[in-house]
Amino acid sequence: MFNQIGAVTMINLRSIPQRAGLSLATIISIALVTGVLLGFLAMSNGFRATLQGTGSESVAVMLRAGSQAELNSGLSSDQVRLIEEAPGIARDAEGAPLVSGELFVIVDGIKRSSQTEANLPLRGVGTQALALRDGFQMVEGRMFEPGTNELVVGAGVIREFSNFDLGETIRLGPNEWVIVGIFSTGGSVFDSEIWADIAVIQNLYNRGTGVQSIRARLTSPEAITELQAYEEGEPRLNLDVQSETDFFAGQAGGTAVLIEIIGWPLAIVMAIGALAGAWNTMYSSVDTRMREIATLRAIGFSGFAAAVGTMVESLVLAAIGGLVGAGATYLVFNGVSASTLGSGFTQVVFSFAVTGGSVLAGMIMAVIIGFFGGLVPAIRSAYVPLLTVHRSE
Amino acid sequence: MTSLYTLTDLSKGYTRGKESITIFEELTMTIPEGDFMAIMGPSGSGKTTLLNLLGGIDRPTSGSVECQGVRVDKLSEGKLAKWRSQNVGFIFQFYNLMPTLTAAQNVELPLLLTGLSGKQRKERVATALDIVGLADRKGHRPRQLSGGQQQRVAIARAIVADPKVLLCDEPTGDLDRKSADEILETLQLLNKDLGKTIVMVTHDPSAARYARRELHLDKGRFVEQVQEPAQ
């Protein structure tokens, strides 16, 4: 039986050039489906990886209870003092608690790609903020001087937004700032931010001594429970306390899921179109080879071998389409930097990530198209009337 | 001679819309082993239909087709396919070669249904191509061969699995006279030297003269004419 299937498959595959136009159309349509699906998955993966890559289990993030995002949170400096005294908080070599109260305001930046305005987060931080970001490093320039109108800018902002080059003076709202440094946190969400001295931001934006979030380094990941228990037992605190990992996973979820919600149905609708194309191609393949198939059957080949041969041809076309789509998506999109609106209503810069998992999903989809596109023609080839052997071409 | 085929009360008809068309009715005949029979008759007389019934690629409306004790008309599709592969070699008017395969690959096709090893298959293919005089063309594809050469490849394919009977449907219908004579001489050789039973449908009287006997099929009845084979 394997000999039969092998021979029929070889005959089918070698005859593909005779139907080059239709076969190519099928390959291209399946490649497009795979490409669109992988494009969306790459976007979703990249976005998720950026936000999830940001989190640390050893850092706690605290917002006003129920606020969910930094933007609508508001905390007093008293609450920062209370957290500094809380159990489970790590301290630096001098014994100072590693706690950072931070402000988060939105400013306008000009996107390089579209030259349109988009929201950028301007974060007010103190000196402890750096100790709370693993992998923080100044790529160029220096850190801002406290008490001055100096900014440091994340590497992602430089890539995606105009007018943030080192040494430039930029007007953000009513205020002018000087860019003195470019920092990186290894591709995390903080790379999409601009940082300045918290005291200056509080002053310029009339925030008094208030902050919007508190970050604290924990003595260990398990210390989060101690901190949560402390917050519950302290009536002057009204906070949501969670690990940074959990915080960003929650932030990533919504947008990544939204991208996938758009991507999958679009790919499925396109897949239905590609399926019709594959069906047409395979029907034509069986049609043009009716006499060949009937001859093989007359010689003694089984209908099953004829059906498998047709199915394999369909699957091969689909797999080629899938590989072309995946390869093109990888070459065009993988690692490409983009930005989109994150949960904090600000732009998050991320890189498209074409992962093995999403390539697998794309290939599975291509093979499913090939299978269903080839199914009816394969059944038809198994039942080609034997008397077709007498047909002239 | 022992009979290879026994046809008893064989009828074949079909319906087109509400109309019933009878091709032949209650045909009874035997075909002895080693025979070379030409079936002639006007268009629509049922020559090819009879060949299809002998080859098990069509089934009779009633009656029986028996080949060496096997009721061919009663075999299931699967068993019929196996029976064809072991007993019948087909030669068609339009050669029916696979255009993407070489001559050797075309000839090898029936052997893929046997348990022969690749080496044994190669040897058998070489022998078959040698018999039809195309040993030097084994790597050529059909489009690189003339009509006569293509039909000789088809003959090699038909004999390679050593079937008992060769069923030929207008084997020279698409060829010029010279090529036709070569093909008919090859068939005659296969009948005389290798003892193959040959049933050949043709409308060409000069082709029929290569056979041991001619059967004229007309209005569902046979008229037999025995003759000395052409030299």
Coordinates of C-alpha atoms in Angstrom, one line a residue:
Chain A
M1 CA 0.0 0.0 0.0
F2 CA 2.9 2.4 0.8
N3 CA 4.3 1.8 -2.7
Q4 CA 1.0 2.6 -4.2
I5 CA 0.5 5.8 -2.1
G6 CA 4.1 6.8 -2.8
A7 CA 3.7 6.4 -6.6
V8 CA 0.4 8.3 -6.7
T9 CA 1.8 11.1 -4.6
M10 CA 4.9 11.3 -6.7
I11 CA 2.7 11.5 -9.9
N12 CA 0.5 14.2 -8.3
L13 CA 3.4 16.3 -7.0
R14 CA 5.3 16.2 -10.3
S15 CA 2.2 17.3 -12.1
I16 CA 1.8 20.5 -10.0
P17 CA 3.8 22.6 -12.6
Q18 CA 1.0 21.7 -15.1
R19 CA -1.3 23.7 -12.8
A20 CA 1.2 26.2 -11.7
G21 CA -1.1 29.2 -11.7
L22 CA -3.8 27.7 -9.5
S23 CA -1.3 26.0 -7.2
L24 CA 0.6 29.3 -6.8
A25 CA -2.7 31.1 -6.0
T26 CA -3.4 28.5 -3.3
I27 CA 0.1 28.8 -1.8
I28 CA -0.2 32.6 -1.8
S29 CA -3.7 32.7 -0.2
I30 CA -2.6 30.2 2.5
A31 CA 0.7 32.2 3.0
L32 CA -1.4 35.4 3.5
V33 CA -3.6 33.7 6.1
T34 CA -0.6 32.4 8.0
G35 CA 1.1 35.8 7.7
V36 CA -1.9 37.7 9.1
L37 CA -2.3 35.3 11.9
L38 CA 1.4 35.3 12.8
G39 CA 1.5 39.1 12.5
F40 CA -1.2 39.5 15.1
L41 CA 0.2 36.8 17.3
A42 CA 3.7 38.4 17.0
M43 CA 2.2 41.7 18.1
S44 CA 0.3 40.1 21.0
N45 CA 3.4 38.0 22.1
G46 CA 5.7 41.0 21.9
F47 CA 3.3 43.2 23.9
R48 CA 2.8 40.4 26.5
A49 CA 6.6 39.7 26.7
T50 CA 7.4 43.4 27.2
L51 CA 4.9 43.8 30.1
Q52 CA 5.6 40.4 31.6
G53 CA 9.3 40.9 31.2
T54 CA 9.0 44.0 33.3
G55 CA 7.8 42.4 36.5
S56 CA 9.9 41.2 39.4
E57 CA 8.6 38.9 42.1
S58 CA 10.7 40.7 44.6
V59 CA 9.1 44.1 44.0
A60 CA 5.7 45.1 45.4
V61 CA 3.5 47.7 43.6
M62 CA 1.0 49.6 45.6
L63 CA -1.9 51.7 44.2
R64 CA -4.9 53.2 45.8
A65 CA -7.4 50.4 46.4
G66 CA -9.6 49.7 43.4
S67 CA -7.7 52.0 41.1
Q68 CA -6.2 49.3 38.9
A69 CA -3.9 51.6 37.0
E70 CA -1.3 54.2 38.1
L71 CA -3.1 56.9 36.2
N72 CA -6.2 57.0 38.4
S73 CA -4.4 56.2 41.7
G74 CA -3.5 58.8 44.3
L75 CA -1.6 58.4 47.5
S76 CA -0.3 60.8 50.2
S77 CA 3.3 61.0 51.3
D78 CA 2.2 59.7 54.7
Q79 CA 1.3 56.4 53.1
V80 CA 4.8 56.3 51.6
R81 CA 6.3 56.8 55.1
L82 CA 4.1 54.0 56.5
I83 CA 5.3 51.6 53.8
E84 CA 8.9 52.4 54.6
E85 CA 8.3 51.1 58.1
A86 CA 6.4 48.0 56.9
P87 CA 7.6 44.5 57.5
G88 CA 9.2 42.6 54.5
I89 CA 10.7 45.7 53.0
A90 CA 14.4 45.4 51.9
R91 CA 16.9 48.1 52.9
D92 CA 20.1 49.3 51.2
A93 CA 23.6 49.2 52.6
E94 CA 23.0 52.4 54.6
G95 CA 19.8 50.9 56.1
A96 CA 17.4 53.1 54.1
P97 CA 14.2 51.3 53.0
L98 CA 14.1 50.6 49.2
V99 CA 10.8 52.3 48.7
S100 CA 9.9 54.7 45.8
G101 CA 6.9 56.9 45.7
E102 CA 6.3 57.8 42.1
L103 CA 4.2 60.2 40.1
F104 CA 2.8 59.4 36.7
V105 CA 1.6 62.1 34.3
I106 CA 0.8 62.0 30.6
V107 CA 2.5 64.2 28.0
D108 CA 2.3 64.3 24.3
G109 CA 5.0 62.9 22.0
I110 CA 5.3 62.9 18.2
K111 CA 5.4 59.4 16.7
R112 CA 8.2 59.1 14.2
S113 CA 6.1 56.7 11.9
S114 CA 3.0 58.9 11.6
Q115 CA 4.1 62.3 12.9
T116 CA 1.0 62.3 15.0
E117 CA 0.7 63.0 18.7
A118 CA 0.5 60.1 21.1
N119 CA 0.5 59.8 24.9
L120 CA 3.7 59.3 26.7
P121 CA 4.2 58.6 30.4
L122 CA 6.3 61.1 32.3
R123 CA 7.3 59.4 35.5
G124 CA 8.5 61.4 38.5
V125 CA 11.0 59.3 40.5
G126 CA 13.3 59.6 43.4
T127 CA 16.8 58.2 43.9
Q128 CA 15.5 54.8 45.1
A129 CA 13.7 54.2 41.8
L130 CA 16.8 52.8 40.1
A131 CA 17.3 50.2 42.8
L132 CA 13.8 49.0 42.0
R133 CA 14.3 48.3 38.3
D134 CA 16.4 45.2 37.6
G135 CA 18.7 45.7 34.6
F136 CA 18.6 49.5 34.7
Q137 CA 21.5 51.2 33.0
M138 CA 22.3 54.5 31.4
V139 CA 22.9 53.9 27.7
E140 CA 24.1 57.4 27.0
G141 CA 24.5 60.7 28.9
R142 CA 23.8 60.8 32.7
M143 CA 21.0 60.7 35.2
F144 CA 19.1 63.9 35.8
E145 CA 20.1 66.3 38.6
P146 CA 17.4 66.4 41.4
G147 CA 15.6 69.7 41.5
T148 CA 16.2 70.6 37.8
N149 CA 14.2 70.5 34.5
E150 CA 16.2 67.6 33.3
L151 CA 14.8 64.4 31.7
V152 CA 16.1 60.9 31.1
V153 CA 14.4 59.1 28.3
G154 CA 13.8 55.3 27.8
A155 CA 15.5 53.7 24.8
G156 CA 12.0 52.7 23.3
V157 CA 10.9 56.3 23.3
I158 CA 14.0 57.3 21.3
R159 CA 13.2 54.6 18.7
E160 CA 9.5 55.5 18.3
F161 CA 9.2 59.2 19.0
S162 CA 10.8 62.4 17.5
N163 CA 12.5 65.2 19.3
F164 CA 13.9 63.2 22.2
D165 CA 17.5 63.0 21.2
L166 CA 20.2 63.5 23.7
G167 CA 20.9 67.2 24.5
E168 CA 17.7 68.5 22.9
T169 CA 15.4 70.9 24.7
I170 CA 11.8 69.8 24.5
R171 CA 8.5 71.5 25.5
L172 CA 6.1 69.2 27.2
G173 CA 2.9 71.1 28.0
P174 CA 3.9 74.5 29.5
N175 CA 7.4 73.4 30.5
E176 CA 10.7 73.1 28.8
W177 CA 13.0 70.2 29.6
V178 CA 16.5 69.2 28.7
I179 CA 17.2 65.6 27.7
V180 CA 20.4 64.6 29.6
G181 CA 20.4 60.8 29.4
I182 CA 19.0 57.7 27.7
F183 CA 18.3 54.7 29.8
S184 CA 17.4 51.1 29.2
T185 CA 15.8 48.5 31.4
G186 CA 16.4 45.6 28.9
G187 CA 13.3 46.1 26.8
S188 CA 10.8 46.3 29.6
V189 CA 7.8 48.7 29.7
F190 CA 9.9 51.3 31.5
D191 CA 11.8 51.8 28.2
S192 CA 8.6 53.5 27.0
E193 CA 8.8 56.1 29.7
I194 CA 10.4 59.5 30.4
W195 CA 11.7 60.1 33.9
A196 CA 12.3 63.3 35.8
D197 CA 12.7 64.3 39.4
I198 CA 9.5 63.6 41.4
A199 CA 9.8 66.9 43.4
V200 CA 10.0 68.9 40.1
I201 CA 7.0 67.1 38.7
Q202 CA 5.0 67.5 41.9
N203 CA 5.7 71.2 41.7
L204 CA 5.1 71.7 38.0
Y205 CA 1.9 69.7 37.9
N206 CA 0.5 71.0 41.2
R207 CA 0.5 67.6 42.9
G208 CA 1.6 68.8 46.3
T209 CA 3.5 66.0 48.0
G210 CA 1.2 63.3 46.7
V211 CA 2.3 60.3 44.6
Q212 CA 0.4 57.8 42.5
S213 CA 2.2 54.6 43.1
I214 CA 4.6 53.1 45.6
R215 CA 7.2 50.5 44.6
A216 CA 9.1 48.6 47.3
R217 CA 11.8 45.9 47.1
L218 CA 10.9 43.0 49.3
T219 CA 13.3 41.0 51.4
S220 CA 12.0 37.9 49.5
P221 CA 9.1 37.1 47.1
E222 CA 7.3 35.5 50.0
A223 CA 7.4 38.7 52.0
I224 CA 4.5 40.0 49.9
T225 CA 2.1 38.2 52.2
E226 CA 3.6 40.0 55.2
L227 CA 3.2 43.3 53.5
Q228 CA -0.4 42.5 52.5
A229 CA -1.2 41.5 56.1
Y230 CA 0.4 44.8 57.3
E231 CA -1.6 46.9 54.9
E232 CA -4.9 45.1 56.0
G233 CA -4.1 45.7 59.7
E234 CA -3.1 49.4 59.2
P235 CA -6.2 51.6 59.0
R236 CA -4.3 54.6 57.6
L237 CA -3.4 52.5 54.5
N238 CA -5.9 51.8 51.7
L239 CA -3.9 50.1 49.1
D240 CA -3.9 47.2 46.6
V241 CA -0.6 45.4 47.2
Q242 CA 0.6 43.0 44.6
S243 CA 3.9 41.8 43.2
E244 CA 5.1 43.6 40.1
T245 CA 4.8 40.4 38.1
D246 CA 1.1 40.1 38.9
F247 CA 0.6 43.8 38.3
F248 CA 2.1 43.7 34.8
A249 CA 0.5 40.4 33.9
G250 CA -2.9 42.1 34.6
Q251 CA -1.9 45.1 32.6
A252 CA -0.7 43.0 29.6
G253 CA -3.7 40.7 29.6
G254 CA -6.3 43.2 28.4
T255 CA -4.4 44.6 25.4
A256 CA -2.8 41.3 24.4
V257 CA -6.2 39.5 24.5
L258 CA -7.7 42.4 22.5
I259 CA -5.0 42.0 19.8
E260 CA -5.7 38.3 19.6
I261 CA -9.5 38.8 19.6
I262 CA -9.0 40.9 16.4
G263 CA -6.3 38.6 14.9
W264 CA -7.9 35.2 15.2
P265 CA -11.3 35.9 13.6
L266 CA -9.6 37.9 10.8
A267 CA -7.3 34.9 10.2
I268 CA -10.3 32.5 10.3
V269 CA -12.3 34.5 7.8
M270 CA -9.3 34.7 5.5
A271 CA -8.8 30.9 6.1
I272 CA -12.3 30.2 4.8
G273 CA -11.4 32.1 1.6
A274 CA -8.1 30.2 1.3
L275 CA -10.0 27.0 1.8
A276 CA -12.2 27.7 -1.2
G277 CA -9.1 28.4 -3.2
A278 CA -7.4 25.1 -2.1
W279 CA -10.6 23.2 -2.8
N280 CA -10.8 24.7 -6.3
T281 CA -7.1 23.9 -7.0
M282 CA -7.5 20.3 -5.9
Y283 CA -10.7 19.9 -7.8
S284 CA -8.9 21.1 -10.9
S285 CA -6.0 18.7 -10.1
V286 CA -8.4 15.7 -9.9
D287 CA -10.2 16.9 -13.0
T288 CA -7.2 17.2 -15.2
R289 CA -5.9 13.8 -14.0
M290 CA -9.2 11.8 -14.2
R291 CA -7.8 9.6 -17.0
E292 CA -4.5 9.0 -15.1
I293 CA -6.3 8.2 -11.9
A294 CA -8.7 5.8 -13.7
T295 CA -5.7 4.2 -15.5
L296 CA -4.0 3.6 -12.1
R297 CA -7.2 2.1 -10.7
A298 CA -7.6 -0.1 -13.8
I299 CA -4.0 -1.4 -13.3
G300 CA -5.0 -2.3 -9.8
F301 CA -4.2 0.7 -7.6
S302 CA -6.8 1.2 -4.8
G303 CA -9.1 4.2 -4.6
F304 CA -7.6 4.8 -1.1
A305 CA -4.2 5.3 -2.6
A306 CA -5.6 7.8 -5.2
A307 CA -7.4 9.7 -2.3
V308 CA -4.3 9.8 -0.1
G309 CA -2.2 11.0 -3.1
T310 CA -4.7 13.9 -3.7
M311 CA -4.7 14.7 0.0
V312 CA -0.9 14.7 0.3
E313 CA -0.8 17.1 -2.7
S314 CA -3.2 19.5 -0.9
L315 CA -1.3 19.2 2.3
V316 CA 2.0 19.9 0.6
L317 CA 0.6 23.0 -1.1
A318 CA -0.8 24.2 2.2
A319 CA 2.5 23.5 4.1
I320 CA 4.5 25.4 1.5
G321 CA 2.0 28.3 1.9
G322 CA 2.3 28.1 5.7
L323 CA 6.1 28.1 5.5
V324 CA 6.2 31.0 3.0
G325 CA 3.8 33.0 5.3
A326 CA 5.7 32.2 8.4
G327 CA 9.0 32.9 6.8
A328 CA 7.9 36.2 5.4
T329 CA 6.3 37.3 8.7
Y330 CA 9.5 36.4 10.5
L331 CA 11.7 38.3 8.1
V332 CA 9.4 41.3 8.0
F333 CA 8.1 41.6 11.5
N334 CA 10.3 39.7 14.0
G335 CA 12.0 42.2 16.2
V336 CA 10.4 45.2 14.6
S337 CA 9.7 47.9 17.1
A338 CA 6.2 49.3 17.5
S339 CA 4.1 51.0 20.0
T340 CA 0.5 50.8 21.0
L341 CA -1.8 52.0 23.8
G342 CA -1.3 50.2 27.0
S343 CA -3.7 49.8 29.9
G344 CA -2.4 53.1 31.4
F345 CA -3.6 55.0 28.3
T346 CA 0.0 55.6 27.3
Q347 CA 2.1 54.2 24.5
V348 CA 3.9 51.0 25.3
V349 CA 6.9 50.3 23.0
F350 CA 7.4 46.7 22.2
S351 CA 9.0 44.4 19.6
F352 CA 7.1 42.0 17.4
A353 CA 8.0 38.5 18.5
V354 CA 7.4 35.6 16.0
T355 CA 7.7 32.7 18.5
G356 CA 7.9 29.0 17.8
G357 CA 4.4 28.6 19.3
S358 CA 2.8 31.1 17.0
V359 CA 4.6 29.6 14.0
L360 CA 3.2 26.2 15.1
A361 CA -0.3 27.7 15.3
G362 CA 0.1 29.2 11.8
M363 CA 1.3 25.9 10.4
I364 CA -1.5 24.0 12.0
M365 CA -4.0 26.5 10.5
A366 CA -2.4 26.1 7.1
V367 CA -2.5 22.3 7.3
I368 CA -6.2 22.4 8.4
I369 CA -6.9 24.5 5.3
G370 CA -5.0 22.0 3.2
F371 CA -6.9 19.1 4.8
F372 CA -10.4 20.5 4.4
G373 CA -9.6 22.0 0.9
G374 CA -8.4 18.5 -0.2
L375 CA -10.9 16.4 1.5
V376 CA -13.8 16.4 -1.0
P377 CA -11.4 16.3 -4.1
A378 CA -9.6 13.3 -2.4
I379 CA -12.9 11.5 -1.9
R380 CA -13.8 12.3 -5.5
S381 CA -10.5 10.9 -6.8
A382 CA -11.2 7.6 -5.0
Y383 CA -14.4 7.3 -7.0
V384 CA -13.2 8.3 -10.4
P385 CA -15.2 6.1 -12.9
L386 CA -12.9 3.4 -14.2
L387 CA -14.4 3.8 -17.7
T388 CA -12.7 7.2 -17.9
V389 CA -9.6 5.2 -19.0
H390 CA -11.0 5.4 -22.6
R391 CA -11.4 9.2 -22.6
S392 CA -9.2 11.0 -25.0
E393 CA -7.4 14.1 -23.7
Chain B
M1 CA -7.0 -25.6 -25.5
T2 CA -8.2 -24.8 -21.9
S3 CA -10.6 -22.0 -21.8
L4 CA -9.4 -18.8 -20.0
Y5 CA -12.7 -17.0 -20.1
T6 CA -16.3 -18.3 -20.1
L7 CA -19.0 -15.8 -20.7
T8 CA -22.5 -17.0 -20.0
D9 CA -25.7 -15.2 -21.0
L10 CA -23.9 -11.9 -20.7
S11 CA -26.1 -8.8 -21.0
K12 CA -25.2 -5.2 -20.7
G13 CA -27.4 -2.2 -21.0
Y14 CA -27.8 1.2 -19.4
T15 CA -30.4 3.8 -19.0
R16 CA -30.3 7.4 -20.3
G17 CA -33.0 9.4 -18.7
K18 CA -36.1 7.3 -19.2
E19 CA -34.7 5.4 -22.1
S20 CA -33.2 1.9 -21.7
I21 CA -30.4 1.0 -24.1
T22 CA -29.3 -2.6 -24.6
I23 CA -25.8 -3.1 -25.9
F24 CA -25.8 -6.8 -26.1
E25 CA -28.0 -9.6 -24.6
E26 CA -27.3 -13.1 -23.5
L27 CA -23.9 -13.4 -25.1
T28 CA -22.3 -16.7 -24.5
M29 CA -18.7 -17.5 -25.5
T30 CA -15.4 -18.9 -24.4
I31 CA -11.9 -17.5 -24.9
P32 CA -9.2 -20.2 -24.8
E33 CA -5.8 -19.7 -23.2
G34 CA -3.2 -18.5 -25.8
D35 CA -5.8 -17.1 -28.1
F36 CA -5.3 -13.9 -30.1
M37 CA -8.8 -12.6 -30.8
A38 CA -9.7 -9.5 -32.7
I39 CA -13.2 -8.1 -31.9
M40 CA -14.6 -5.9 -34.7
G41 CA -17.9 -4.2 -35.3
P42 CA -19.5 -0.9 -36.0
S43 CA -19.4 1.9 -33.5
G44 CA -21.7 1.3 -30.6
S45 CA -21.8 -2.4 -31.2
G46 CA -20.4 -3.0 -27.7
K47 CA -16.8 -4.0 -28.5
T48 CA -15.2 -1.8 -25.9
T49 CA -17.9 -2.6 -23.4
L50 CA -17.1 -6.3 -23.8
L51 CA -13.5 -5.6 -23.2
N52 CA -14.3 -3.6 -20.1
L53 CA -16.3 -6.6 -18.8
L54 CA -13.4 -9.0 -19.5
G55 CA -11.1 -6.6 -17.7
G56 CA -13.3 -6.2 -14.7
I57 CA -13.6 -2.4 -15.1
D58 CA -17.3 -2.6 -15.7
R59 CA -20.0 -5.0 -14.5
P60 CA -22.6 -6.8 -16.6
T61 CA -26.3 -6.2 -16.2
S62 CA -26.8 -9.9 -16.0
G63 CA -25.0 -13.1 -16.8
S64 CA -21.5 -14.1 -15.7
V65 CA -17.9 -13.5 -16.6
E66 CA -15.7 -16.3 -15.4
C67 CA -11.9 -16.4 -15.6
Q68 CA -10.3 -19.7 -14.6
G69 CA -13.0 -20.4 -12.1
V70 CA -13.2 -16.9 -10.7
R71 CA -16.5 -15.1 -11.1
V72 CA -15.1 -11.7 -12.0
D73 CA -18.5 -10.1 -12.0
K74 CA -19.1 -11.1 -8.4
L75 CA -15.8 -9.7 -6.9
S76 CA -15.9 -6.8 -4.5
E77 CA -14.1 -3.6 -5.7
G78 CA -11.1 -4.3 -3.6
K79 CA -10.8 -7.9 -4.8
L80 CA -11.5 -6.9 -8.3
A81 CA -8.6 -4.4 -8.2
K82 CA -6.3 -7.1 -6.9
W83 CA -7.5 -9.6 -9.6
R84 CA -6.9 -7.0 -12.3
S85 CA -3.4 -6.4 -11.1
Q86 CA -2.6 -10.1 -11.2
N87 CA -4.4 -11.2 -14.3
V88 CA -4.9 -8.4 -16.8
G89 CA -2.7 -6.1 -18.8
F90 CA -4.5 -3.2 -20.4
I91 CA -3.4 -1.4 -23.6
F92 CA -5.4 1.7 -24.5
Q93 CA -5.8 3.6 -27.7
F94 CA -4.3 6.8 -26.2
Y95 CA -1.5 4.9 -24.3
N96 CA -2.6 6.3 -20.9
L97 CA 1.0 6.9 -19.7
M98 CA 1.7 9.1 -16.8
P99 CA 3.2 12.2 -18.4
T100 CA 5.4 13.1 -15.4
L101 CA 7.0 9.7 -15.1
T102 CA 9.8 8.2 -17.3
A103 CA 9.2 5.2 -19.5
A104 CA 10.8 2.9 -16.8
Q105 CA 8.7 4.5 -14.0
N106 CA 5.5 4.0 -16.1
V107 CA 6.4 0.4 -16.7
E108 CA 7.2 -0.2 -13.1
L109 CA 3.7 0.9 -11.9
P110 CA 2.0 -2.5 -11.9
L111 CA 5.0 -4.0 -10.0
L112 CA 4.4 -1.6 -7.1
L113 CA 1.3 -3.7 -6.3
T114 CA 3.5 -6.8 -5.9
G115 CA 5.9 -7.8 -3.1
L116 CA 8.9 -7.5 -5.4
S117 CA 12.0 -5.7 -4.1
G118 CA 13.3 -2.6 -5.9
K119 CA 16.1 -4.6 -7.5
Q120 CA 13.7 -7.3 -8.8
R121 CA 11.4 -4.6 -10.1
K122 CA 14.2 -2.9 -12.0
E123 CA 15.2 -6.2 -13.6
R124 CA 11.6 -6.9 -14.7
V125 CA 11.2 -3.4 -16.1
A126 CA 14.5 -3.8 -18.0
T127 CA 13.3 -7.1 -19.5
A128 CA 9.9 -5.7 -20.5
L129 CA 11.4 -2.6 -22.1
D130 CA 13.9 -4.9 -23.9
I131 CA 11.0 -7.1 -25.3
V132 CA 9.4 -4.0 -26.8
G133 CA 12.7 -2.7 -28.1
L134 CA 12.9 0.4 -25.9
A135 CA 15.7 -0.5 -23.5
D136 CA 17.6 2.7 -24.6
R137 CA 14.6 4.9 -23.9
K138 CA 13.9 4.0 -20.3
G139 CA 14.8 7.5 -19.0
H140 CA 12.6 9.3 -21.5
R141 CA 9.2 10.9 -20.6
P142 CA 6.2 10.2 -22.8
R143 CA 6.4 13.6 -24.5
Q144 CA 9.9 12.8 -25.6
L145 CA 8.7 9.6 -27.4
S146 CA 6.8 9.1 -30.7
G147 CA 3.2 7.7 -30.6
G148 CA 4.4 4.2 -31.6
Q149 CA 7.1 4.3 -28.9
Q150 CA 4.6 5.4 -26.3
Q151 CA 2.3 2.5 -27.2
R152 CA 5.3 0.2 -26.9
V153 CA 5.9 1.6 -23.4
A154 CA 2.3 0.9 -22.6
I155 CA 2.7 -2.7 -23.9
A156 CA 5.8 -3.1 -21.6
R157 CA 3.6 -1.8 -18.7
A158 CA 0.9 -4.3 -19.6
I159 CA 3.2 -7.3 -19.7
V160 CA 5.6 -6.5 -16.9
A161 CA 3.6 -8.2 -14.1
D162 CA 3.2 -11.3 -16.3
P163 CA -0.6 -11.2 -16.6
K164 CA -2.5 -14.0 -18.3
V165 CA -4.4 -11.8 -20.7
L166 CA -3.7 -8.6 -22.6
L167 CA -6.8 -6.5 -23.3
C168 CA -6.2 -4.0 -26.1
D169 CA -8.6 -1.3 -27.0
E170 CA -7.9 0.1 -30.5
P171 CA -4.1 -0.2 -29.8
T172 CA -3.2 1.2 -33.2
G173 CA -6.1 3.6 -33.6
D174 CA -3.9 6.6 -32.9
L175 CA -0.9 5.5 -35.0
D176 CA 0.4 5.7 -38.6
R177 CA 0.5 2.5 -40.6
K178 CA 4.2 1.7 -40.0
S179 CA 4.0 2.2 -36.3
A180 CA 0.7 0.3 -36.2
D181 CA 2.3 -2.7 -37.9
E182 CA 5.2 -2.6 -35.5
I183 CA 2.8 -2.7 -32.5
L184 CA 0.8 -5.5 -34.0
E185 CA 3.9 -7.5 -34.7
T186 CA 4.9 -7.0 -31.1
L187 CA 1.5 -8.3 -30.0
Q188 CA 1.8 -11.2 -32.3
L189 CA 5.2 -12.0 -30.8
L190 CA 3.8 -11.8 -27.3
N191 CA 1.1 -14.3 -28.3
K192 CA 3.3 -16.7 -30.1
D193 CA 6.4 -16.7 -28.0
L194 CA 5.2 -15.8 -24.5
G195 CA 1.8 -17.5 -24.9
K196 CA -0.2 -14.4 -23.8
T197 CA -3.9 -14.5 -24.5
I198 CA -4.8 -11.3 -26.3
V199 CA -8.2 -9.8 -26.9
M200 CA -8.0 -6.8 -29.2
V201 CA -10.8 -4.4 -30.1
T202 CA -10.2 -2.8 -33.5
H203 CA -12.1 -1.3 -36.3
D204 CA -9.2 -1.7 -38.7
P205 CA -9.4 -4.9 -40.8
S206 CA -5.7 -4.9 -41.5
A207 CA -5.0 -4.8 -37.8
A208 CA -7.5 -7.7 -37.2
R209 CA -5.6 -9.9 -39.7
Y210 CA -2.7 -10.1 -37.1
A211 CA -5.1 -12.1 -34.8
R212 CA -5.7 -15.8 -34.9
R213 CA -9.4 -15.2 -35.2
E214 CA -11.8 -12.4 -35.7
L215 CA -15.2 -11.9 -34.1
H216 CA -17.6 -9.5 -35.6
L217 CA -20.0 -8.1 -33.1
D218 CA -23.2 -6.7 -34.5
K219 CA -26.6 -6.1 -33.0
G220 CA -25.5 -7.9 -29.9
R221 CA -24.4 -11.1 -31.7
F222 CA -21.1 -12.6 -32.7
V223 CA -20.1 -13.8 -36.2
E224 CA -16.8 -15.7 -36.0
Q225 CA -14.2 -15.9 -38.7
V226 CA -11.1 -18.0 -38.1
Q227 CA -8.0 -17.1 -40.1
E228 CA -4.3 -17.7 -40.5
P229 CA -2.3 -14.9 -38.7
A230 CA -0.7 -12.3 -40.9
Q231 CA 3.0 -12.8 -41.5

